[in-house]
DNA sequence: TTGCTTAAATGAGCATGCTCATTTATGATT
DNA sequence: AATCATAAATGAGCATGCTCATTTAAGCAA
């Protein structure tokens, strides 16, 4: 990994500690990269529960204890990976929301992108959704990546509420609806449905989306302007 | 525990194996009782996570391994207790549902009973709700008490759907609504809200119910007959 | 280069949920 | 009562997530 690592060349520290910081910083970044890759691989192969932190550490080429200097617990390893993959996707999905298009269709697009992601590795997604519900304690025990996940989820929820407010201003949503409550409702439906969908032996994307659309439509119908 | 247990009196098996079965059956029942009591106590004192199966076994006066002859895993111990306490409550709540009274009020009563139960020991309830979401695997790995819990939950959901159908027949719910989907929606709201409520440092019953009513009202409004 | 300070890595070890080969109790048979 | 078959109980032991005292490496000053 470090091809300039013999003692003779090591006399000048600057020779190795270039550009982006010293050796420490670079070693740390490199290790984090290897840990992510190892965790990704082992989780994919074995699933979250069967994966052991020992195997992840071994495959990353580090000692067991070292792993826990980079992630406070196993869950945070999973969140680390999922955050990296899900964040850009979420950002893209949120960007195309608009006040001018039908609410249900937009919701289905937004949630559909997530369903598509979950469908790529349903077993791992099932574990993630499970851990999502754990949200244990009141923030104390959660690792940084777990917190990141929930922060971004809250942002998404808020963004949906904002769109609802915009639609309200445009007259496409009942004026007397509480948009925050409505966003909570919609998200609750999404969570419950995705949970149930992923708890099937072999979740199929299309089936999941169909199961989602029905209660979502029902929830949306309560938001229609009077006489809609 | 067995006061006729000396050898001299043991010559006649019938002297001890009375009424409700032989010694084996009675020992088993007695042990199950002690295990339940021990688990109840330890869970209440330490919370689910901090409670150890070793302490439960010790307090029940049995060996460690014996515990797992009576419950396949720790979660099933919790479910055993909760089922015993929650089942009568659920049955009573379901019994008073009727097609003639306002939907929202009935839902608030039904879910309110559960909130009241959860509020008695929020820490333990939090763990239970968390495990509820685990519903791991496709039924394979779940213990009998865990399965009992989910069966009864499904029954409750079905009962709500039935009430919705009755209300539909009475003209109090939109004729074109899918009552099964509607029940799913309502239950999803309940789950999401109870989850969020219990994840606060000190959940207060009234607050929780207030937070529940809002999105529930919204969901119900989508079920009103046209022009309601 | 030599010390020295501090950050980082290490791996033995702990706690705990659960298993399983062995031991013990129970009930039936003679 | 003696013998046997089977159900049940036992506790040593395993796997694994995580900790922490100890060791090693990195940066820096002289």
Short mmCIF file of C-alpha atoms (C1' of nucleotides) in Angstrom, two decimals:
data_model
loop_
_atom_site.label_atom_id
_atom_site.label_comp_id
_atom_site.label_asym_id
_atom_site.label_seq_id
_atom_site.Cartn_x
_atom_site.Cartn_y
_atom_site.Cartn_z
CA UNK A 1 0.00 0.00 0.00
CA UNK A 2 2.86 2.39 0.75
CA UNK A 3 5.47 1.87 -1.94
CA UNK A 4 7.84 4.56 -0.61
CA UNK A 5 7.90 2.99 2.76
CA UNK A 6 11.52 1.93 3.22
CA UNK A 7 13.63 3.70 5.78
CA UNK A 8 16.19 5.21 3.41
CA UNK A 9 13.67 7.34 1.56
CA UNK A 10 11.84 8.26 4.69
CA UNK A 11 14.36 10.78 5.85
CA UNK A 12 12.54 13.63 4.20
CA UNK A 13 8.98 13.72 5.52
CA UNK A 14 7.80 16.07 2.79
CA UNK A 15 8.63 13.50 0.16
CA UNK A 16 5.66 11.48 1.25
CA UNK A 17 3.36 13.90 2.98
CA UNK A 18 2.23 15.75 -0.10
CA UNK A 19 -0.66 17.80 -1.26
CA UNK A 20 -3.68 16.70 0.75
CA UNK A 21 -2.15 16.61 4.22
CA UNK A 22 0.33 14.51 6.12
CA UNK A 23 0.74 10.78 6.30
CA UNK A 24 -1.75 10.50 9.13
CA UNK A 25 -4.51 12.15 7.21
CA UNK A 26 -3.83 10.13 4.09
CA UNK A 27 -3.58 6.84 5.96
CA UNK A 28 -6.86 7.60 7.65
CA UNK A 29 -8.60 8.43 4.39
CA UNK A 30 -7.17 5.35 2.73
CA UNK A 31 -8.29 3.14 5.59
CA UNK A 32 -11.73 4.62 5.58
CA UNK A 33 -11.94 3.84 1.87
CA UNK A 34 -10.85 0.25 2.44
CA UNK A 35 -13.26 -0.19 5.32
CA UNK A 36 -16.15 1.04 3.22
CA UNK A 37 -15.23 -1.28 0.39
CA UNK A 38 -14.82 -4.24 2.73
CA UNK A 39 -18.09 -3.56 4.52
CA UNK A 40 -19.91 -3.12 1.22
CA UNK A 41 -18.60 -6.43 -0.03
CA UNK A 42 -19.21 -8.47 3.10
CA UNK A 43 -22.68 -7.04 3.66
CA UNK A 44 -23.58 -7.80 0.07
CA UNK A 45 -22.25 -11.35 0.31
CA UNK A 46 -23.51 -12.38 3.71
CA UNK A 47 -26.24 -9.91 4.54
CA UNK A 48 -26.08 -7.56 7.49
CA UNK A 49 -26.79 -10.03 10.28
CA UNK A 50 -24.49 -12.80 9.10
CA UNK A 51 -21.67 -10.40 8.34
CA UNK A 52 -19.11 -10.20 11.14
CA UNK A 53 -17.08 -7.17 12.04
CA UNK A 54 -14.10 -9.47 12.22
CA UNK A 55 -14.40 -10.40 8.55
CA UNK A 56 -14.87 -6.81 7.53
CA UNK A 57 -11.77 -5.80 9.48
CA UNK A 58 -9.76 -8.67 8.02
CA UNK A 59 -10.80 -7.83 4.50
CA UNK A 60 -9.93 -4.19 5.06
CA UNK A 61 -6.51 -5.31 6.24
CA UNK A 62 -6.83 -3.86 9.72
CA UNK A 63 -7.11 -5.21 13.23
CA UNK A 64 -10.46 -5.83 14.76
CA UNK A 65 -10.34 -2.99 17.22
CA UNK A 66 -9.26 -0.53 14.56
CA UNK A 67 -12.60 -0.91 12.83
CA UNK A 68 -14.29 0.72 15.80
CA UNK A 69 -12.11 3.78 15.54
CA UNK A 70 -13.76 4.43 12.18
CA UNK A 71 -17.33 3.47 13.05
CA UNK A 72 -18.75 3.31 16.55
CA UNK A 73 -20.78 0.22 15.77
CA UNK A 74 -21.83 -2.21 13.07
CA UNK A 75 -24.98 -0.29 12.20
CA UNK A 76 -22.98 2.82 11.50
CA UNK A 77 -20.96 0.87 8.95
CA UNK A 78 -24.13 0.05 7.10
CA UNK A 79 -25.38 3.61 7.32
CA UNK A 80 -22.05 4.86 6.01
CA UNK A 81 -22.47 2.86 2.85
CA UNK A 82 -26.14 3.57 2.36
CA UNK A 83 -25.71 7.29 2.94
CA UNK A 84 -23.09 7.48 0.24
CA UNK A 85 -25.32 5.73 -2.23
CA UNK A 86 -28.66 7.18 -1.23
CA UNK A 87 -27.80 10.84 -0.78
CA UNK A 88 -27.21 11.75 -4.42
CA UNK A 89 -30.28 9.81 -5.40
CA UNK A 90 -32.40 11.64 -2.84
CA UNK A 91 -31.06 15.00 -3.91
CA UNK A 92 -31.90 14.28 -7.52
CA UNK A 93 -35.37 13.09 -6.62
CA UNK A 94 -36.10 16.13 -4.51
CA UNK A 95 -34.86 18.49 -7.20
CA UNK A 96 -37.56 17.58 -9.68
CA UNK A 97 -40.46 18.14 -7.28
CA UNK A 98 -42.63 21.03 -8.41
CA UNK A 99 -45.87 22.70 -7.43
CA UNK A 100 -47.37 22.39 -10.89
CA UNK A 101 -47.64 18.65 -11.34
CA UNK A 102 -50.14 16.22 -9.83
CA UNK A 103 -49.25 15.33 -6.26
CA UNK A 104 -49.74 11.59 -6.45
CA UNK A 105 -47.59 11.22 -9.55
CA UNK A 106 -44.81 13.21 -7.99
CA UNK A 107 -44.92 11.21 -4.79
CA UNK A 108 -44.80 7.99 -6.75
CA UNK A 109 -41.75 9.23 -8.61
CA UNK A 110 -40.01 10.33 -5.46
CA UNK A 111 -40.71 7.20 -3.47
CA UNK A 112 -40.25 5.12 -6.60
CA UNK A 113 -36.62 6.14 -6.84
CA UNK A 114 -36.13 4.87 -3.32
CA UNK A 115 -37.96 1.65 -4.03
CA UNK A 116 -35.66 1.14 -6.97
CA UNK A 117 -32.66 1.53 -4.74
CA UNK A 118 -34.03 -0.80 -2.08
CA UNK A 119 -34.80 -3.37 -4.74
CA UNK A 120 -31.14 -3.64 -5.73
CA UNK A 121 -30.35 -5.62 -2.58
CA UNK A 122 -33.59 -6.39 -0.77
CA UNK A 123 -31.96 -8.42 1.96
CA UNK A 124 -29.65 -5.59 2.92
CA UNK A 125 -32.41 -3.04 2.50
CA UNK A 126 -34.59 -5.04 4.84
CA UNK A 127 -31.91 -4.82 7.50
CA UNK A 128 -31.46 -1.14 6.88
CA UNK A 129 -35.15 -0.37 7.17
CA UNK A 130 -35.24 -2.42 10.34
CA UNK A 131 -32.36 -0.46 11.84
CA UNK A 132 -34.03 2.72 10.69
CA UNK A 133 -36.85 1.99 13.07
CA UNK A 134 -34.40 1.37 15.88
CA UNK A 135 -33.42 5.00 16.13
CA UNK A 136 -32.50 3.93 19.60
CA UNK A 137 -32.29 6.29 22.53
CA UNK A 138 -32.71 10.01 22.04
CA UNK A 139 -29.73 10.59 19.84
CA UNK A 140 -27.19 9.68 22.48
CA UNK A 141 -26.06 6.34 21.24
CA UNK A 142 -26.45 6.81 17.51
CA UNK A 143 -23.26 7.04 15.48
CA UNK A 144 -22.54 9.92 13.11
CA UNK A 145 -23.62 8.09 9.96
CA UNK A 146 -26.83 6.97 11.58
CA UNK A 147 -27.49 10.53 12.57
CA UNK A 148 -26.69 11.65 9.04
CA UNK A 149 -29.26 9.25 7.71
CA UNK A 150 -31.99 10.57 9.97
CA UNK A 151 -31.07 14.17 9.34
CA UNK A 152 -31.38 13.67 5.61
CA UNK A 153 -34.63 11.80 6.03
CA UNK A 154 -36.01 14.69 8.06
CA UNK A 155 -34.91 17.06 5.33
CA UNK A 156 -36.74 15.03 2.72
CA UNK A 157 -39.87 15.11 4.81
CA UNK A 158 -39.55 18.86 5.21
CA UNK A 159 -39.05 19.25 1.48
CA UNK A 160 -42.29 17.41 0.83
CA UNK A 161 -44.07 19.64 3.29
CA UNK A 162 -42.65 22.64 1.45
CA UNK A 163 -43.99 21.36 -1.85
CA UNK A 164 -47.38 20.85 -0.26
CA UNK A 165 -47.30 24.44 0.92
CA UNK A 166 -46.45 25.59 -2.58
CA UNK A 167 -49.29 23.52 -4.01
CA UNK A 168 -51.55 25.01 -1.41
CA UNK A 169 -50.60 28.49 -2.56
CA UNK A 170 -51.33 27.41 -6.12
CA UNK A 171 -54.73 26.10 -5.07
CA UNK A 172 -53.91 22.49 -5.76
CA UNK A 173 -54.14 21.43 -2.12
CA UNK A 174 -56.87 22.18 0.39
CA UNK A 175 -56.23 25.52 2.04
CA UNK A 176 -57.05 24.27 5.53
CA UNK A 177 -54.69 21.28 5.47
CA UNK A 178 -51.73 21.28 7.83
CA UNK A 179 -48.90 20.61 5.43
CA UNK A 180 -46.51 19.33 8.09
CA UNK A 181 -49.06 16.82 9.32
CA UNK A 182 -49.78 15.85 5.75
CA UNK A 183 -46.11 15.23 5.05
CA UNK A 184 -45.95 13.07 8.18
CA UNK A 185 -48.92 11.11 6.96
CA UNK A 186 -47.45 10.53 3.53
CA UNK A 187 -44.12 9.49 4.94
CA UNK A 188 -45.78 7.14 7.39
CA UNK A 189 -47.50 5.42 4.50
CA UNK A 190 -44.24 5.12 2.63
CA UNK A 191 -42.45 3.63 5.64
CA UNK A 192 -45.14 1.13 6.43
CA UNK A 193 -45.44 -0.01 2.85
CA UNK A 194 -41.75 -0.30 2.16
CA UNK A 195 -41.37 -2.25 5.37
CA UNK A 196 -44.08 -4.69 4.43
CA UNK A 197 -42.82 -4.97 0.88
CA UNK A 198 -39.27 -5.78 1.93
CA UNK A 199 -40.48 -8.39 4.39
CA UNK A 200 -41.54 -10.63 1.56
CA UNK A 201 -39.30 -13.50 0.45
CA UNK A 202 -38.61 -11.92 -2.93
CA UNK A 203 -39.81 -8.33 -3.19
CA UNK A 204 -40.64 -7.28 -6.74
CA UNK A 205 -40.35 -3.61 -7.61
CA UNK A 206 -43.58 -3.33 -9.55
CA UNK A 207 -45.62 -5.11 -6.87
CA UNK A 208 -44.22 -2.88 -4.18
CA UNK A 209 -45.05 0.27 -6.08
CA UNK A 210 -48.58 -0.94 -6.74
CA UNK A 211 -49.06 -1.67 -3.05
CA UNK A 212 -47.77 1.81 -2.25
CA UNK A 213 -49.92 3.70 -4.67
CA UNK A 214 -53.27 2.63 -3.24
CA UNK A 215 -52.99 3.98 0.30
CA UNK A 216 -51.03 6.97 -0.99
CA UNK A 217 -53.90 7.79 -3.33
CA UNK A 218 -56.27 7.52 -0.41
CA UNK A 219 -54.17 9.85 1.69
CA UNK A 220 -53.88 12.32 -1.17
CA UNK A 221 -57.60 12.30 -1.74
CA UNK A 222 -57.99 13.79 1.72
CA UNK A 223 -55.84 16.68 0.57
CA UNK A 224 -57.80 17.55 -2.55
CA UNK A 225 -59.42 20.98 -2.59
CA UNK A 226 -63.16 20.86 -1.87
CA UNK A 227 -65.00 19.78 -5.00
CA UNK A 228 -61.85 18.22 -6.53
CA UNK B 1 -41.83 -25.77 45.79
CA UNK B 2 -42.54 -29.49 46.07
CA UNK B 3 -43.46 -30.21 49.67
CA UNK B 4 -44.23 -33.91 49.13
CA UNK B 5 -40.84 -34.47 47.62
CA UNK B 6 -39.17 -36.91 50.04
CA UNK B 7 -38.49 -40.45 48.93
CA UNK B 8 -40.72 -42.29 51.43
CA UNK B 9 -43.91 -40.67 50.16
CA UNK B 10 -42.88 -40.91 46.56
CA UNK B 11 -43.59 -44.62 46.21
CA UNK B 12 -47.09 -43.96 44.98
CA UNK B 13 -46.89 -41.83 41.88
CA UNK B 14 -50.60 -40.96 42.03
CA UNK B 15 -50.14 -39.28 45.40
CA UNK B 16 -48.41 -36.41 43.71
CA UNK B 17 -49.56 -36.47 40.14
CA UNK B 18 -53.05 -35.18 40.81
CA UNK B 19 -55.84 -33.42 39.01
CA UNK B 20 -54.27 -31.37 36.25
CA UNK B 21 -51.82 -33.92 34.86
CA UNK B 22 -48.60 -35.59 35.94
CA UNK B 23 -45.57 -34.13 37.61
CA UNK B 24 -44.00 -33.23 34.32
CA UNK B 25 -46.91 -31.15 33.20
CA UNK B 26 -47.19 -29.39 36.54
CA UNK B 27 -43.48 -28.71 36.78
CA UNK B 28 -43.54 -27.29 33.32
CA UNK B 29 -46.49 -25.03 34.06
CA UNK B 30 -44.95 -23.89 37.31
CA UNK B 31 -41.66 -23.13 35.62
CA UNK B 32 -43.36 -21.21 32.87
CA UNK B 33 -45.10 -19.13 35.51
CA UNK B 34 -41.83 -18.42 37.30
CA UNK B 35 -40.08 -17.53 34.08
CA UNK B 36 -42.80 -15.09 33.13
CA UNK B 37 -42.66 -13.44 36.54
CA UNK B 38 -38.88 -13.24 36.46
CA UNK B 39 -38.81 -11.83 32.95
CA UNK B 40 -41.51 -9.32 33.80
CA UNK B 41 -39.55 -8.13 36.81
CA UNK B 42 -36.14 -7.94 35.19
CA UNK B 43 -37.44 -6.24 32.05
CA UNK B 44 -39.25 -3.69 34.18
CA UNK B 45 -36.18 -3.03 36.31
CA UNK B 46 -33.47 -2.94 33.69
CA UNK B 47 -35.28 -2.45 30.42
CA UNK B 48 -35.18 -4.96 27.60
CA UNK B 49 -31.66 -4.33 26.33
CA UNK B 50 -29.94 -4.21 29.70
CA UNK B 51 -31.78 -7.26 30.98
CA UNK B 52 -29.75 -10.44 30.65
CA UNK B 53 -31.16 -13.87 30.08
CA UNK B 54 -28.80 -15.07 32.80
CA UNK B 55 -30.45 -12.88 35.41
CA UNK B 56 -33.92 -13.90 34.31
CA UNK B 57 -32.97 -17.55 34.56
CA UNK B 58 -31.37 -17.06 37.96
CA UNK B 59 -34.39 -15.24 39.29
CA UNK B 60 -36.66 -17.95 37.97
CA UNK B 61 -34.51 -20.49 39.78
CA UNK B 62 -33.48 -22.41 36.68
CA UNK B 63 -30.31 -22.97 34.73
CA UNK B 64 -29.41 -20.74 31.88
CA UNK B 65 -30.02 -23.24 29.16
CA UNK B 66 -33.38 -24.20 30.58
CA UNK B 67 -34.72 -20.75 29.78
CA UNK B 68 -34.38 -21.49 26.10
CA UNK B 69 -36.53 -24.59 26.39
CA UNK B 70 -39.40 -22.28 27.29
CA UNK B 71 -38.69 -19.44 24.87
CA UNK B 72 -36.60 -19.71 21.73
CA UNK B 73 -35.06 -16.29 22.26
CA UNK B 74 -35.08 -13.17 24.37
CA UNK B 75 -37.59 -11.36 22.19
CA UNK B 76 -40.08 -14.15 22.63
CA UNK B 77 -39.87 -13.68 26.38
CA UNK B 78 -40.91 -10.08 25.95
CA UNK B 79 -43.69 -11.01 23.57
CA UNK B 80 -44.93 -13.63 26.01
CA UNK B 81 -45.47 -11.00 28.66
CA UNK B 82 -46.89 -8.35 26.37
CA UNK B 83 -49.28 -10.78 24.73
CA UNK B 84 -50.71 -11.77 28.10
CA UNK B 85 -51.28 -8.17 29.03
CA UNK B 86 -52.30 -6.76 25.69
CA UNK B 87 -54.65 -9.43 24.41
CA UNK B 88 -57.55 -8.84 26.84
CA UNK B 89 -57.18 -5.11 26.34
CA UNK B 90 -57.31 -5.47 22.57
CA UNK B 91 -60.31 -7.73 22.73
CA UNK B 92 -62.18 -5.22 24.89
CA UNK B 93 -61.25 -2.35 22.60
CA UNK B 94 -62.35 -4.20 19.50
CA UNK B 95 -65.65 -5.20 21.08
CA UNK B 96 -66.94 -1.65 21.41
CA UNK B 97 -66.32 -0.72 17.77
CA UNK B 98 -69.58 -0.04 15.98
CA UNK B 99 -70.75 1.20 12.62
CA UNK B 100 -72.94 3.92 14.10
CA UNK B 101 -70.41 6.19 15.77
CA UNK B 102 -68.01 8.69 14.21
CA UNK B 103 -64.96 6.98 12.75
CA UNK B 104 -62.31 9.29 14.11
CA UNK B 105 -63.62 9.11 17.67
CA UNK B 106 -63.69 5.34 17.54
CA UNK B 107 -60.20 5.12 16.19
CA UNK B 108 -58.96 7.45 18.89
CA UNK B 109 -60.58 5.26 21.51
CA UNK B 110 -59.17 2.08 20.07
CA UNK B 111 -55.65 3.37 19.59
CA UNK B 112 -55.96 5.36 22.82
CA UNK B 113 -56.29 2.16 24.82
CA UNK B 114 -53.05 0.96 23.33
CA UNK B 115 -51.32 4.26 23.95
CA UNK B 116 -52.41 3.97 27.57
CA UNK B 117 -50.84 0.57 27.80
CA UNK B 118 -47.61 1.68 26.15
CA UNK B 119 -47.43 4.64 28.49
CA UNK B 120 -47.28 2.40 31.55
CA UNK B 121 -43.68 1.49 30.77
CA UNK B 122 -42.46 3.59 27.87
CA UNK B 123 -38.95 2.23 27.93
CA UNK B 124 -40.12 -1.33 27.56
CA UNK B 125 -42.78 -0.32 25.05
CA UNK B 126 -40.13 1.36 22.97
CA UNK B 127 -38.21 -1.89 22.81
CA UNK B 128 -41.33 -3.81 21.96
CA UNK B 129 -42.32 -1.50 19.14
CA UNK B 130 -38.79 -1.72 17.84
CA UNK B 131 -38.90 -5.51 17.85
CA UNK B 132 -42.31 -5.34 16.26
CA UNK B 133 -40.70 -3.80 13.22
CA UNK B 134 -38.09 -6.53 13.15
CA UNK B 135 -40.53 -9.16 12.03
CA UNK B 136 -37.37 -10.72 10.77
CA UNK B 137 -37.29 -13.28 8.04
CA UNK B 138 -40.50 -14.60 6.57
CA UNK B 139 -41.85 -16.25 9.65
CA UNK B 140 -39.12 -18.83 9.85
CA UNK B 141 -37.15 -17.57 12.76
CA UNK B 142 -39.92 -15.98 14.81
CA UNK B 143 -40.85 -17.68 18.07
CA UNK B 144 -44.42 -18.70 18.91
CA UNK B 145 -45.17 -15.67 21.06
CA UNK B 146 -43.81 -13.34 18.44
CA UNK B 147 -46.02 -15.02 15.90
CA UNK B 148 -48.96 -14.73 18.28
CA UNK B 149 -48.37 -11.02 18.53
CA UNK B 150 -48.39 -10.53 14.78
CA UNK B 151 -51.39 -12.76 14.29
CA UNK B 152 -53.39 -10.74 16.76
CA UNK B 153 -52.23 -7.50 15.23
CA UNK B 154 -53.37 -8.71 11.83
CA UNK B 155 -56.72 -9.63 13.35
CA UNK B 156 -57.11 -6.13 14.76
CA UNK B 157 -56.34 -4.64 11.39
CA UNK B 158 -58.90 -6.92 9.77
CA UNK B 159 -61.47 -5.96 12.39
CA UNK B 160 -60.99 -2.29 11.56
CA UNK B 161 -61.43 -3.07 7.90
CA UNK B 162 -64.65 -4.88 8.78
CA UNK B 163 -65.95 -1.87 10.65
CA UNK B 164 -65.10 0.32 7.69
CA UNK B 165 -67.09 -2.00 5.47
CA UNK B 166 -70.05 -1.79 7.84
CA UNK B 167 -69.82 1.99 7.86
CA UNK B 168 -69.67 1.91 4.10
CA UNK B 169 -72.90 -0.09 4.03
CA UNK B 170 -74.42 2.48 6.38
CA UNK B 171 -73.31 5.29 4.07
CA UNK B 172 -70.84 6.75 6.54
CA UNK B 173 -67.81 5.97 4.44
CA UNK B 174 -67.25 6.65 0.75
CA UNK B 175 -68.65 3.80 -1.31
CA UNK B 176 -65.64 3.63 -3.64
CA UNK B 177 -63.05 3.34 -0.88
CA UNK B 178 -61.06 0.12 -0.59
CA UNK B 179 -61.62 -0.72 3.06
CA UNK B 180 -58.60 -2.99 3.30
CA UNK B 181 -56.33 -0.30 1.94
CA UNK B 182 -57.95 2.19 4.26
CA UNK B 183 -57.30 -0.03 7.28
CA UNK B 184 -53.69 -0.36 6.18
CA UNK B 185 -53.43 3.39 5.94
CA UNK B 186 -54.90 3.97 9.38
CA UNK B 187 -52.68 1.36 10.95
CA UNK B 188 -49.63 2.80 9.26
CA UNK B 189 -50.41 6.16 10.79
CA UNK B 190 -50.81 4.58 14.20
CA UNK B 191 -47.52 2.73 13.95
CA UNK B 192 -45.53 5.71 12.76
CA UNK B 193 -46.96 7.97 15.42
CA UNK B 194 -46.59 5.57 18.31
CA UNK B 195 -43.04 4.93 17.21
CA UNK B 196 -42.17 8.60 17.14
CA UNK B 197 -43.99 9.24 20.40
CA UNK B 198 -42.13 6.51 22.26
CA UNK B 199 -38.81 7.72 20.95
CA UNK B 200 -39.01 10.82 23.06
CA UNK B 201 -37.17 10.98 26.38
CA UNK B 202 -40.37 11.08 28.40
CA UNK B 203 -43.48 10.30 26.36
CA UNK B 204 -46.62 11.89 27.76
CA UNK B 205 -49.92 10.19 27.01
CA UNK B 206 -51.87 13.33 26.15
CA UNK B 207 -49.18 14.65 23.85
CA UNK B 208 -48.96 11.37 22.02
CA UNK B 209 -52.68 11.22 21.45
CA UNK B 210 -52.73 14.78 20.20
CA UNK B 211 -49.96 13.99 17.73
CA UNK B 212 -51.89 10.94 16.59
CA UNK B 213 -55.21 12.64 16.06
CA UNK B 214 -54.02 15.14 13.48
CA UNK B 215 -52.79 12.79 10.74
CA UNK B 216 -55.55 10.35 11.59
CA UNK B 217 -58.13 13.07 11.01
CA UNK B 218 -56.49 13.82 7.70
CA UNK B 219 -56.61 10.20 6.67
CA UNK B 220 -60.23 9.92 7.74
CA UNK B 221 -61.18 13.01 5.78
CA UNK B 222 -60.21 11.14 2.65
CA UNK B 223 -62.78 8.53 3.56
CA UNK B 224 -65.72 10.87 4.01
CA UNK B 225 -68.60 10.44 1.59
CA UNK B 226 -68.63 13.05 -1.16
CA UNK B 227 -70.08 16.28 0.18
CA UNK B 228 -69.35 15.31 3.82
"C1'" DT C 1 19.70 11.81 13.77
"C1'" DT C 2 17.82 11.61 18.37
"C1'" DG C 3 14.31 12.30 21.64
"C1'" DC C 4 9.85 13.30 22.87
"C1'" DT C 5 4.69 13.91 22.50
"C1'" DT C 6 0.60 12.58 20.87
"C1'" DA C 7 -2.38 10.21 17.59
"C1'" DA C 8 -3.52 5.85 15.97
"C1'" DA C 9 -3.46 0.69 15.79
"C1'" DT C 10 -3.56 -3.56 17.99
"C1'" DG C 11 -5.49 -7.85 19.77
"C1'" DA C 12 -6.48 -10.07 24.11
"C1'" DG C 13 -10.47 -10.05 26.65
"C1'" DC C 14 -15.30 -9.18 28.27
"C1'" DA C 15 -20.42 -9.67 28.14
"C1'" DT C 16 -24.09 -12.00 26.54
"C1'" DG C 17 -27.41 -14.50 23.54
"C1'" DC C 18 -27.80 -18.97 22.43
"C1'" DT C 19 -26.35 -24.29 21.61
"C1'" DC C 20 -25.54 -28.99 22.63
"C1'" DA C 21 -23.42 -33.07 24.71
"C1'" DT C 22 -24.15 -34.82 29.14
"C1'" DT C 23 -26.78 -35.66 33.25
"C1'" DT C 24 -31.02 -36.06 35.86
"C1'" DA C 25 -35.94 -36.73 36.64
"C1'" DT C 26 -40.29 -38.95 35.24
"C1'" DG C 27 -43.37 -42.34 34.01
"C1'" DA C 28 -44.28 -46.89 32.05
"C1'" DT C 29 -43.38 -51.97 32.27
"C1'" DT C 30 -42.49 -56.17 34.50
"C1'" DA D 1 -39.05 -52.63 43.67
"C1'" DA D 2 -36.14 -52.82 39.65
"C1'" DT D 3 -35.34 -51.67 34.91
"C1'" DC D 4 -35.66 -49.08 31.07
"C1'" DA D 5 -36.99 -45.29 27.66
"C1'" DT D 6 -37.75 -40.76 27.04
"C1'" DA D 7 -38.53 -36.06 28.34
"C1'" DA D 8 -36.45 -32.35 30.55
"C1'" DA D 9 -32.64 -29.77 32.85
"C1'" DT D 10 -28.03 -28.46 33.09
"C1'" DG D 11 -23.96 -25.57 32.46
"C1'" DA D 12 -19.69 -25.49 29.90
"C1'" DG D 13 -18.75 -23.49 25.71
"C1'" DC D 14 -19.19 -20.92 21.23
"C1'" DA D 15 -19.75 -16.70 18.34
"C1'" DT D 16 -19.60 -12.07 18.05
"C1'" DG D 17 -20.08 -7.05 18.98
"C1'" DC D 18 -17.45 -4.08 21.32
"C1'" DT D 19 -13.66 -2.21 24.95
"C1'" DC D 20 -9.28 -0.91 26.69
"C1'" DA D 21 -4.54 -1.34 28.33
"C1'" DT D 22 -0.57 -1.72 25.67
"C1'" DT D 23 2.20 -1.05 21.58
"C1'" DT D 24 3.46 1.26 17.32
"C1'" DA D 25 3.72 5.05 14.12
"C1'" DA D 26 3.71 10.07 12.94
"C1'" DG D 27 4.96 14.69 13.50
"C1'" DC D 28 8.07 17.88 15.53
"C1'" DA D 29 12.02 20.24 18.09
"C1'" DA D 30 16.79 20.55 18.94
#
